Short mmCIF file of C-alpha atoms and ligand atoms in Angstrom, two decimals:
data_model
loop_
_atom_site.label_atom_id
_atom_site.label_comp_id
_atom_site.label_asym_id
_atom_site.label_seq_id
_atom_site.Cartn_x
_atom_site.Cartn_y
_atom_site.Cartn_z
CA MET A 1 0.00 0.00 0.00
CA VAL A 2 1.22 3.47 -0.86
CA ILE A 3 -0.16 6.60 0.84
CA TYR A 4 -0.60 9.64 -1.43
CA LYS A 5 -1.28 13.04 0.02
CA PHE A 6 -2.44 16.00 -2.05
CA GLY A 7 -2.44 19.48 -0.55
CA GLY A 8 -4.93 22.30 -0.87
CA THR A 9 -3.52 23.80 -4.07
CA SER A 10 -3.37 20.37 -5.74
CA VAL A 11 -7.15 20.14 -5.32
CA GLY A 12 -7.66 23.91 -5.38
CA THR A 13 -9.58 24.12 -8.67
CA PRO A 14 -11.74 21.66 -10.60
CA THR A 15 -9.02 21.42 -13.26
CA ARG A 16 -6.42 20.55 -10.68
CA MET A 17 -8.73 17.99 -9.12
CA HIS A 18 -9.17 16.39 -12.56
CA LYS A 19 -5.41 16.27 -12.84
CA VAL A 20 -5.06 14.52 -9.47
CA ALA A 21 -7.70 11.98 -10.48
CA GLN A 22 -5.92 11.28 -13.73
CA LEU A 23 -2.55 10.97 -12.02
CA ILE A 24 -3.86 8.61 -9.38
CA THR A 25 -5.95 6.39 -11.62
CA SER A 26 -3.16 5.89 -14.14
CA ASP A 27 -1.06 4.33 -11.39
CA PRO A 28 -2.03 0.71 -10.58
CA THR A 29 -0.50 0.66 -7.06
CA ASP A 30 -2.86 -0.09 -4.14
CA LYS A 31 -3.34 3.23 -2.45
CA ILE A 32 -4.89 5.43 0.18
CA VAL A 33 -5.26 9.03 -1.00
CA VAL A 34 -5.27 11.69 1.71
CA LEU A 35 -6.70 15.07 0.72
CA SER A 36 -6.48 18.52 2.25
CA ALA A 37 -9.30 21.02 2.00
CA VAL A 38 -9.56 23.04 -1.21
CA SER A 39 -7.00 25.83 -0.74
CA GLY A 40 -8.38 28.80 1.14
CA THR A 41 -11.30 26.91 2.65
CA THR A 42 -9.72 26.18 6.04
CA ASN A 43 -8.72 29.84 6.35
CA THR A 44 -12.31 30.85 5.62
CA LEU A 45 -13.62 28.35 8.18
CA VAL A 46 -11.19 29.71 10.77
CA GLU A 47 -12.55 33.19 10.05
CA ILE A 48 -16.15 31.98 10.36
CA GLY A 49 -15.33 30.18 13.61
CA GLU A 50 -13.77 33.29 15.13
CA LEU A 51 -16.82 35.35 14.22
CA LEU A 52 -19.17 32.79 15.76
CA LEU A 53 -17.10 32.57 18.95
CA ASP A 54 -17.39 36.34 18.99
CA ASN A 55 -21.19 36.20 18.54
CA LYS A 56 -21.04 37.90 15.16
CA HIS A 57 -23.55 35.58 13.54
CA HIS A 58 -24.65 37.88 10.77
CA ILE A 59 -21.21 38.33 9.28
CA ALA A 60 -20.46 34.62 9.71
CA LYS A 61 -23.66 33.69 7.90
CA LYS A 62 -22.74 35.92 5.00
CA ILE A 63 -19.30 34.35 4.66
CA ILE A 64 -20.82 30.86 4.75
CA GLU A 65 -23.15 31.91 1.92
CA GLU A 66 -20.23 33.24 -0.11
CA LEU A 67 -18.32 30.03 0.42
CA GLU A 68 -21.33 28.03 -0.74
CA GLU A 69 -21.45 30.07 -3.94
CA LYS A 70 -17.80 29.21 -4.60
CA TYR A 71 -18.52 25.53 -4.20
CA LYS A 72 -21.53 25.74 -6.49
CA SER A 73 -19.30 26.97 -9.31
CA PHE A 74 -16.68 24.41 -8.35
CA VAL A 75 -19.27 21.63 -8.77
CA ASP A 76 -20.41 23.04 -12.07
CA GLU A 77 -16.91 22.83 -13.47
CA LEU A 78 -15.82 19.62 -11.76
CA PHE A 79 -18.59 17.42 -13.15
CA ALA A 80 -19.25 16.97 -16.84
CA THR A 81 -22.55 15.10 -16.80
CA GLU A 82 -25.99 16.22 -15.60
CA PRO A 83 -26.31 13.38 -13.05
CA GLY A 84 -22.80 14.24 -11.80
CA LYS A 85 -23.66 17.93 -11.41
CA ALA A 86 -26.93 17.06 -9.69
CA ALA A 87 -25.33 14.66 -7.20
CA GLY A 88 -22.47 17.08 -6.51
CA GLY A 89 -24.92 19.97 -6.10
CA GLU A 90 -27.06 17.99 -3.62
CA MET A 91 -23.99 17.11 -1.64
CA ILE A 92 -22.82 20.72 -1.38
CA LYS A 93 -26.33 21.81 -0.41
CA ASP A 94 -26.36 19.22 2.34
CA PHE A 95 -22.94 20.20 3.71
CA PHE A 96 -23.90 23.86 3.78
CA ARG A 97 -27.19 23.06 5.48
CA GLN A 98 -25.09 21.44 8.20
CA LEU A 99 -22.80 24.48 8.38
CA HIS A 100 -25.75 26.84 8.76
CA THR A 101 -27.17 24.65 11.53
CA LEU A 102 -23.82 24.64 13.29
CA ALA A 103 -23.62 28.43 13.01
CA ILE A 104 -26.78 28.91 15.06
CA VAL A 105 -25.85 26.52 17.87
CA PRO A 106 -26.54 28.48 21.06
CA GLY A 107 -23.28 29.23 22.89
CA PHE A 108 -21.07 28.17 19.98
CA ASN A 109 -17.85 26.97 21.67
CA GLU A 110 -14.35 25.66 20.90
CA GLY A 111 -15.71 22.16 20.42
CA ASN A 112 -18.26 23.40 17.85
CA ASN A 113 -15.44 25.31 16.20
CA LYS A 114 -13.43 22.13 15.68
CA THR A 115 -16.45 20.48 14.11
CA LEU A 116 -16.70 23.49 11.81
CA LEU A 117 -13.01 23.33 10.79
CA ALA A 118 -13.41 19.72 9.64
CA TYR A 119 -15.75 20.66 6.78
CA GLY A 120 -12.94 21.67 4.41
CA GLU A 121 -11.57 18.14 4.23
CA LEU A 122 -15.02 16.54 4.38
CA ILE A 123 -16.11 18.54 1.34
CA SER A 124 -12.94 18.05 -0.73
CA THR A 125 -12.90 14.27 -0.25
CA HIS A 126 -16.61 13.89 -1.01
CA LEU A 127 -16.25 16.00 -4.15
CA PHE A 128 -13.29 13.92 -5.28
CA HIS A 129 -15.08 10.66 -4.53
CA HIS A 130 -18.19 11.78 -6.44
CA TYR A 131 -16.04 12.84 -9.35
CA LEU A 132 -14.35 9.43 -9.48
CA ASN A 133 -17.80 7.86 -9.53
CA GLU A 134 -18.71 10.04 -12.47
CA VAL A 135 -15.69 8.92 -14.46
CA GLN A 136 -16.35 5.35 -13.34
CA GLU A 137 -13.22 4.84 -11.33
CA PRO A 138 -14.18 2.73 -8.30
CA SER A 139 -12.95 4.07 -4.96
CA VAL A 140 -13.87 3.71 -1.30
CA LEU A 141 -14.23 6.75 0.91
CA LEU A 142 -12.93 6.02 4.42
CA PRO A 143 -14.07 8.58 7.02
CA ALA A 144 -10.95 9.66 8.93
CA LEU A 145 -13.17 10.17 11.98
CA ASP A 146 -13.68 6.38 12.05
CA PHE A 147 -10.00 5.61 12.67
CA MET A 148 -7.83 8.70 13.28
CA THR A 149 -7.70 9.39 17.02
CA ILE A 150 -5.61 11.43 19.45
CA ASP A 151 -5.11 10.87 23.17
CA LYS A 152 -5.57 13.27 26.09
CA GLU A 153 -2.25 14.97 25.28
CA GLY A 154 -3.33 15.47 21.68
CA GLU A 155 -0.88 12.76 20.52
CA PRO A 156 -2.04 10.45 17.73
CA GLU A 157 -2.59 6.85 18.85
CA VAL A 158 -0.63 5.12 16.11
CA GLU A 159 -1.27 1.53 17.32
CA ASN A 160 -5.03 2.02 17.64
CA ILE A 161 -5.20 3.90 14.36
CA GLY A 162 -3.47 0.94 12.73
CA LYS A 163 -5.88 -1.59 14.24
CA ARG A 164 -9.02 0.28 13.25
CA LEU A 165 -7.77 1.19 9.81
CA SER A 166 -6.64 -2.38 9.02
CA GLN A 167 -10.09 -3.59 10.03
CA LEU A 168 -11.79 -1.04 7.76
CA LEU A 169 -9.52 -2.02 4.88
CA GLN A 170 -10.46 -5.66 5.47
CA GLU A 171 -14.19 -4.91 5.52
CA GLN A 172 -14.21 -2.82 2.37
CA LYS A 173 -11.73 -4.34 -0.01
CA SER A 174 -10.51 -1.98 -2.71
CA GLN A 175 -7.34 -0.92 -4.46
CA PHE A 176 -8.19 2.71 -4.04
CA TYR A 177 -9.21 4.45 -0.83
CA ILE A 178 -9.74 8.14 -0.15
CA THR A 179 -9.67 9.80 3.24
CA GLN A 180 -9.48 13.20 4.92
CA GLY A 181 -6.24 14.75 6.11
CA PHE A 182 -6.10 16.99 9.18
CA ILE A 183 -9.22 15.79 11.02
CA CYS A 184 -9.43 13.31 13.89
CA ARG A 185 -11.38 12.40 17.01
CA ASN A 186 -10.34 13.24 20.57
CA PRO A 187 -10.82 10.94 23.62
CA ALA A 188 -14.26 12.50 24.25
CA GLY A 189 -15.28 11.27 20.80
CA GLN A 190 -15.56 14.80 19.43
CA THR A 191 -14.22 16.00 16.11
CA ASP A 192 -10.76 17.50 16.50
CA ASN A 193 -7.76 18.16 14.27
CA LEU A 194 -4.00 17.71 13.96
CA LYS A 195 -3.40 21.48 13.80
CA ARG A 196 -2.97 23.66 10.74
CA GLY A 197 -1.08 22.03 7.92
CA GLY A 198 -1.82 18.67 9.52
CA SER A 199 -2.67 16.71 6.38
CA ASP A 200 0.97 15.76 5.83
CA TYR A 201 0.89 14.45 9.38
CA THR A 202 -2.20 12.35 8.60
CA ALA A 203 -0.43 10.76 5.62
CA SER A 204 2.66 9.99 7.66
CA LEU A 205 0.54 8.59 10.52
CA ILE A 206 -1.41 6.33 8.19
CA GLY A 207 1.83 5.16 6.58
CA ALA A 208 3.26 4.32 9.99
CA ALA A 209 0.05 2.78 11.35
CA ILE A 210 -0.36 0.25 8.56
CA HIS A 211 3.34 -0.12 7.70
CA ALA A 212 2.85 1.17 4.18
CA GLU A 213 5.53 0.80 1.53
CA GLU A 214 5.85 4.52 1.06
CA VAL A 215 4.22 7.86 1.79
CA GLN A 216 4.09 10.32 -1.10
CA ILE A 217 3.46 14.00 -0.41
CA TRP A 218 2.36 15.75 -3.62
CA THR A 219 2.58 19.53 -3.79
CA ASP A 220 3.32 22.03 -6.52
CA ILE A 221 7.07 22.05 -5.81
CA ASP A 222 9.35 19.36 -7.22
CA GLY A 223 10.90 18.38 -3.89
CA MET A 224 13.06 20.03 -1.25
CA HIS A 225 15.55 22.35 -2.84
CA ASN A 226 19.19 22.81 -1.93
CA ASN A 227 18.60 26.50 -1.30
CA ASP A 228 15.72 28.97 -1.13
CA PRO A 229 14.41 29.30 -4.72
CA ARG A 230 12.79 32.64 -3.88
CA ILE A 231 16.21 34.13 -3.18
CA VAL A 232 18.81 32.12 -5.03
CA GLN A 233 18.68 31.26 -8.73
CA ASP A 234 19.44 27.81 -10.12
CA THR A 235 18.54 25.81 -7.06
CA HIS A 236 17.83 22.14 -7.61
CA PRO A 237 15.74 19.51 -5.83
CA ILE A 238 17.70 17.24 -3.51
CA SER A 239 17.23 13.65 -4.62
CA GLU A 240 17.79 11.95 -1.25
CA LEU A 241 17.68 13.04 2.35
CA THR A 242 17.81 11.20 5.64
CA PHE A 243 14.90 11.74 8.05
CA ASP A 244 17.11 13.86 10.31
CA GLU A 245 18.22 16.08 7.46
CA ALA A 246 14.64 16.51 6.28
CA ALA A 247 13.50 17.40 9.79
CA GLU A 248 16.18 20.10 10.05
CA LEU A 249 15.17 21.52 6.68
CA ALA A 250 11.46 21.36 7.39
CA TYR A 251 11.95 23.39 10.52
CA PHE A 252 14.29 25.87 8.90
CA GLY A 253 12.10 27.40 6.34
CA ALA A 254 11.68 24.74 3.67
CA LYS A 255 7.89 25.18 3.76
CA ILE A 256 7.17 22.10 1.71
CA LEU A 257 6.73 19.80 4.71
CA HIS A 258 5.19 20.36 8.12
CA PRO A 259 8.10 19.92 10.58
CA SER A 260 6.55 17.24 12.80
CA SER A 261 4.83 15.47 9.94
CA ILE A 262 7.56 13.00 9.09
CA LEU A 263 8.11 11.84 12.68
CA PRO A 264 5.73 8.85 12.51
CA ALA A 265 7.18 7.74 9.17
CA GLN A 266 10.67 8.08 10.61
CA LYS A 267 9.77 6.09 13.72
CA TYR A 268 8.43 3.19 11.66
CA GLY A 269 10.98 3.50 8.86
CA ILE A 270 8.48 4.32 6.10
CA PRO A 271 10.12 6.25 3.23
CA VAL A 272 8.54 9.61 2.38
CA ARG A 273 8.69 10.86 -1.19
CA LEU A 274 8.00 14.48 -2.16
CA LYS A 275 6.51 14.82 -5.63
CA SER A 276 5.12 17.59 -7.80
CA THR A 277 1.68 17.61 -9.39
CA MET A 278 3.01 20.21 -11.84
CA ASP A 279 5.61 17.80 -13.15
CA GLU A 280 4.86 14.23 -12.23
CA THR A 281 7.89 12.88 -14.11
CA ALA A 282 10.28 14.86 -11.89
CA ALA A 283 12.04 12.57 -9.41
CA GLY A 284 11.30 14.74 -6.38
CA THR A 285 12.95 14.08 -3.03
CA LEU A 286 13.12 10.73 -1.29
CA ILE A 287 13.41 10.95 2.49
CA GLY A 288 14.52 7.97 4.48
CA VAL A 289 17.35 6.29 2.69
CA ALA A 290 20.41 6.69 4.83
CA SER A 291 23.00 8.01 2.46
CA ALA A 292 26.51 7.41 3.70
CA LYS A 293 27.90 10.04 1.39
CA ALA A 294 29.35 12.87 3.40
CA ASP A 295 28.38 16.19 1.95
CA ILE A 296 26.47 19.38 2.39
CA LYS A 297 23.05 18.91 0.86
CA ALA A 298 21.09 22.05 1.47
CA ILE A 299 20.91 25.49 2.94
CA ALA A 300 17.81 27.04 4.43
CA ALA A 301 17.02 30.16 6.38
CA LYS A 302 14.54 31.09 9.04
CA ASP A 303 13.62 34.71 9.71
CA GLY A 304 12.04 36.45 12.66
CA ILE A 305 14.64 35.26 15.12
CA THR A 306 15.54 37.15 18.29
CA ALA A 307 18.92 36.63 19.93
CA ILE A 308 19.20 37.11 23.68
CA LYS A 309 22.54 37.48 25.43
CA ILE A 310 22.77 37.06 29.20
CA LYS A 311 26.09 38.19 30.63
CA SER A 312 27.16 37.68 34.19
CA THR A 313 30.43 37.17 36.03
CA ARG A 314 28.45 35.06 38.44
CA MET A 315 28.45 32.42 35.75
CA LEU A 316 32.14 31.95 36.19
CA LEU A 317 32.74 28.49 37.72
CA ALA A 318 29.12 28.34 38.87
CA HIS A 319 26.88 25.38 38.26
CA GLY A 320 23.15 25.36 37.75
CA PHE A 321 23.29 28.65 35.90
CA LEU A 322 22.04 27.34 32.57
CA ARG A 323 19.26 25.41 34.25
CA ARG A 324 17.95 28.56 35.88
CA ILE A 325 18.07 30.43 32.61
CA PHE A 326 16.26 27.63 30.78
CA GLU A 327 13.60 27.56 33.48
CA VAL A 328 12.60 31.10 32.59
CA PHE A 329 11.94 30.04 28.99
CA GLU A 330 10.13 26.93 30.13
CA LYS A 331 7.89 28.99 32.38
CA TYR A 332 6.76 31.03 29.37
CA GLY A 333 6.45 28.05 27.03
CA THR A 334 9.06 29.52 24.70
CA SER A 335 11.41 27.15 22.97
CA ILE A 336 15.06 27.90 22.34
CA ASP A 337 16.60 27.16 18.95
CA MET A 338 20.29 28.01 18.97
CA ILE A 339 22.55 28.34 21.96
CA THR A 340 26.20 29.27 22.42
CA THR A 341 28.07 29.83 25.65
CA SER A 342 31.24 31.42 26.95
CA GLU A 343 32.50 31.47 30.52
CA VAL A 344 30.65 34.65 31.35
CA ALA A 345 27.80 34.81 28.86
CA VAL A 346 25.13 32.78 27.14
CA SER A 347 23.52 33.69 23.82
CA LEU A 348 20.42 31.96 22.66
CA THR A 349 17.71 32.45 20.07
CA ILE A 350 13.93 32.21 20.07
CA ASP A 351 11.42 32.57 17.27
CA ASN A 352 8.36 33.22 19.42
CA LYS A 353 8.39 36.74 20.87
CA THR A 354 5.01 36.55 22.62
CA HIS A 355 6.47 36.62 26.14
CA ILE A 356 9.72 38.44 25.40
CA THR A 357 9.14 41.34 27.81
CA LYS A 358 8.46 39.06 30.77
CA ILE A 359 11.34 36.75 29.84
CA VAL A 360 13.84 39.62 29.65
CA GLU A 361 12.55 41.03 32.93
CA GLU A 362 13.20 37.75 34.71
CA LEU A 363 16.55 37.17 33.02
CA ARG A 364 17.77 40.53 34.34
CA ALA A 365 18.02 38.84 37.75
CA PHE A 366 21.04 36.91 36.38
CA GLY A 367 23.01 39.73 34.80
CA THR A 368 22.86 42.13 31.88
CA VAL A 369 20.55 41.17 29.03
CA GLU A 370 20.94 42.28 25.43
CA LEU A 371 18.47 41.72 22.62
CA ASP A 372 19.13 41.52 18.88
CA GLU A 373 15.95 41.39 16.86
CA ASN A 374 15.41 40.77 13.14
CA GLN A 375 17.93 37.99 12.94
CA SER A 376 17.95 34.97 10.61
CA ILE A 377 19.25 31.50 11.21
CA ILE A 378 21.09 30.14 8.20
CA CYS A 379 21.11 26.42 8.49
CA ILE A 380 23.50 24.24 6.54
CA VAL A 381 22.26 20.67 6.36
CA GLY A 382 23.92 17.45 5.31
CA ASN A 383 26.05 14.65 6.59
CA MET A 384 28.91 16.52 8.15
CA VAL A 385 30.52 13.98 10.44
CA SER A 386 33.05 12.61 8.05
CA GLU A 387 33.24 15.60 5.78
CA LYS A 388 36.72 16.19 4.58
CA LYS A 389 38.45 18.56 6.90
CA GLY A 390 37.58 22.17 6.40
CA VAL A 391 33.79 22.21 6.23
CA LEU A 392 33.73 25.28 8.45
CA MET A 393 36.47 26.88 6.39
CA LYS A 394 34.48 26.27 3.24
CA ILE A 395 31.44 27.91 4.82
CA PHE A 396 33.22 30.99 6.12
CA ASP A 397 35.27 31.36 2.95
CA ALA A 398 32.02 31.65 1.06
CA ILE A 399 30.78 34.57 3.15
CA PRO A 400 33.89 36.59 4.05
CA ASP A 401 32.04 39.89 4.46
CA ILE A 402 29.05 38.77 6.48
CA PRO A 403 29.06 39.55 10.20
CA VAL A 404 28.04 36.32 11.92
CA ARG A 405 26.40 36.83 15.28
CA MET A 406 26.39 33.18 16.46
CA VAL A 407 27.63 29.79 15.23
CA SER A 408 26.33 26.41 16.26
CA TYR A 409 28.41 23.43 15.21
CA GLY A 410 28.49 19.90 16.57
CA GLY A 411 24.96 19.83 17.99
CA SER A 412 24.21 17.17 15.44
CA ARG A 413 26.15 15.82 12.50
CA ASN A 414 23.43 17.13 10.22
CA ASN A 415 23.40 20.80 10.94
CA ILE A 416 25.62 23.84 11.18
CA SER A 417 23.72 27.01 12.00
CA LEU A 418 24.79 30.60 11.65
CA LEU A 419 22.92 33.58 13.00
CA VAL A 420 23.06 36.77 10.92
CA ASP A 421 21.14 40.00 10.78
CA THR A 422 18.23 39.48 8.36
CA ASN A 423 19.62 42.31 6.20
CA TYR A 424 22.51 39.98 5.33
CA LYS A 425 20.39 36.90 4.69
CA LYS A 426 20.14 37.21 0.95
CA GLU A 427 23.85 37.85 0.54
CA ALA A 428 24.66 34.94 2.85
CA LEU A 429 22.42 32.48 0.98
CA MET A 430 23.85 33.54 -2.38
CA GLY A 431 27.44 33.45 -1.14
CA LEU A 432 27.01 30.00 0.38
CA ASN A 433 25.37 28.76 -2.79
CA GLU A 434 28.37 29.92 -4.81
CA GLY A 435 30.94 28.58 -2.40
CA ILE A 436 29.38 25.23 -1.58
CA PHE A 437 27.44 23.91 -4.55
N1 LIG B 501 -6.67 22.13 5.59
C1 LIG B 501 -5.78 22.19 6.71
C2 LIG B 501 -5.07 23.51 6.74
O1 LIG B 501 -5.25 24.33 5.87
C3 LIG B 501 -4.82 21.05 6.74
C4 LIG B 501 -3.83 21.00 5.60
O2 LIG B 501 -4.06 21.58 4.55
O3 LIG B 501 -2.79 20.32 5.74
O4 LIG B 501 -4.34 23.76 7.67
MG1 LIG B 502 -0.27 21.96 3.48
#
């Protein structure tokens, strides 16, 4: 079994949905297809939910009506036959009847909101399933809410998901299943979700839960690139990455994959392949094969970073100092990305500034605190452990004129991170591209 996941843009228009259908049905592999909501829909549902939580029913109702109009035209274009259009139209009418009912629930709460957010994926999968019926391609629609569950901590229950899903696959034998990304059920049995962008996570979870051969994530980019294509010209897709390398890249800006989404696949050793719906013949990126080749594979950058320096002579020969500093960040639920230390100072970076004022206030108890905002982490990813001597030299030679605020090397064999002022990011990415690739 192979798991295919198509994102919101891949099913964003009727034409693109036709394309996905064609791509999928021309491939004889047994498969489960995971779909996101039509692009833009989840954002609209979030907006509607916020209005309803805020008791602004009239505006919410209007936006629901506008959304329904969009889907009416979608149906008109998606289906070619009269019976197809009629069935699709009925289905949309029914879904929007449910949405309108939900919108007038007295005391609309967070739980109702989660039910609301699930409609994007419910609608896209039903549309796709109906379309496949129209073109006489047999498929089975598996409701994600029948097998995808999270525990009290919000963690997916991979074992249970596997058991229930295997049972469903047994009961309804097919070579072609469709299901919803993103949505799940919580321990109270209510509709919940795997957080924004969670459809990749669904695909990876399903792959892990039923020990699939492979998980394929289809987007409109032909894989993870060796540098940021928006900034550097002539980047190329990386053919192979290890899970660790992919995780580093996913976190540092390579928007193609949700950072936590490959974890289940990694845990169960299921390869993840990134493919492009715009060019299905392109090889894409295969994540999972451990490549022994030592080299630098990619560079990525993450903006919006704040560096914090805590300087204190009390640090000298003291123990427990770092713990106390970390506790401040823990208290405010703020995670630390980079860290470097000297005998009398610690510099670290955060990307979430929500509690910065309070954090700085508390850190002042330890010594002087300096802030540098608008920083970028440049992350160099690859297999660095056995790199020929001089990997650092190669990096710094490539960017002789860039002031580097922090360096992190040796944290893992897969990553060297540099912190620079965001004004230097472009120059740094281009210089490194020149010097390394
Ligand atoms: N539709 C959801 C979102 O927009 C999930 C996803 O697309 O991955 O966040
Ligand atoms: Mg997505």
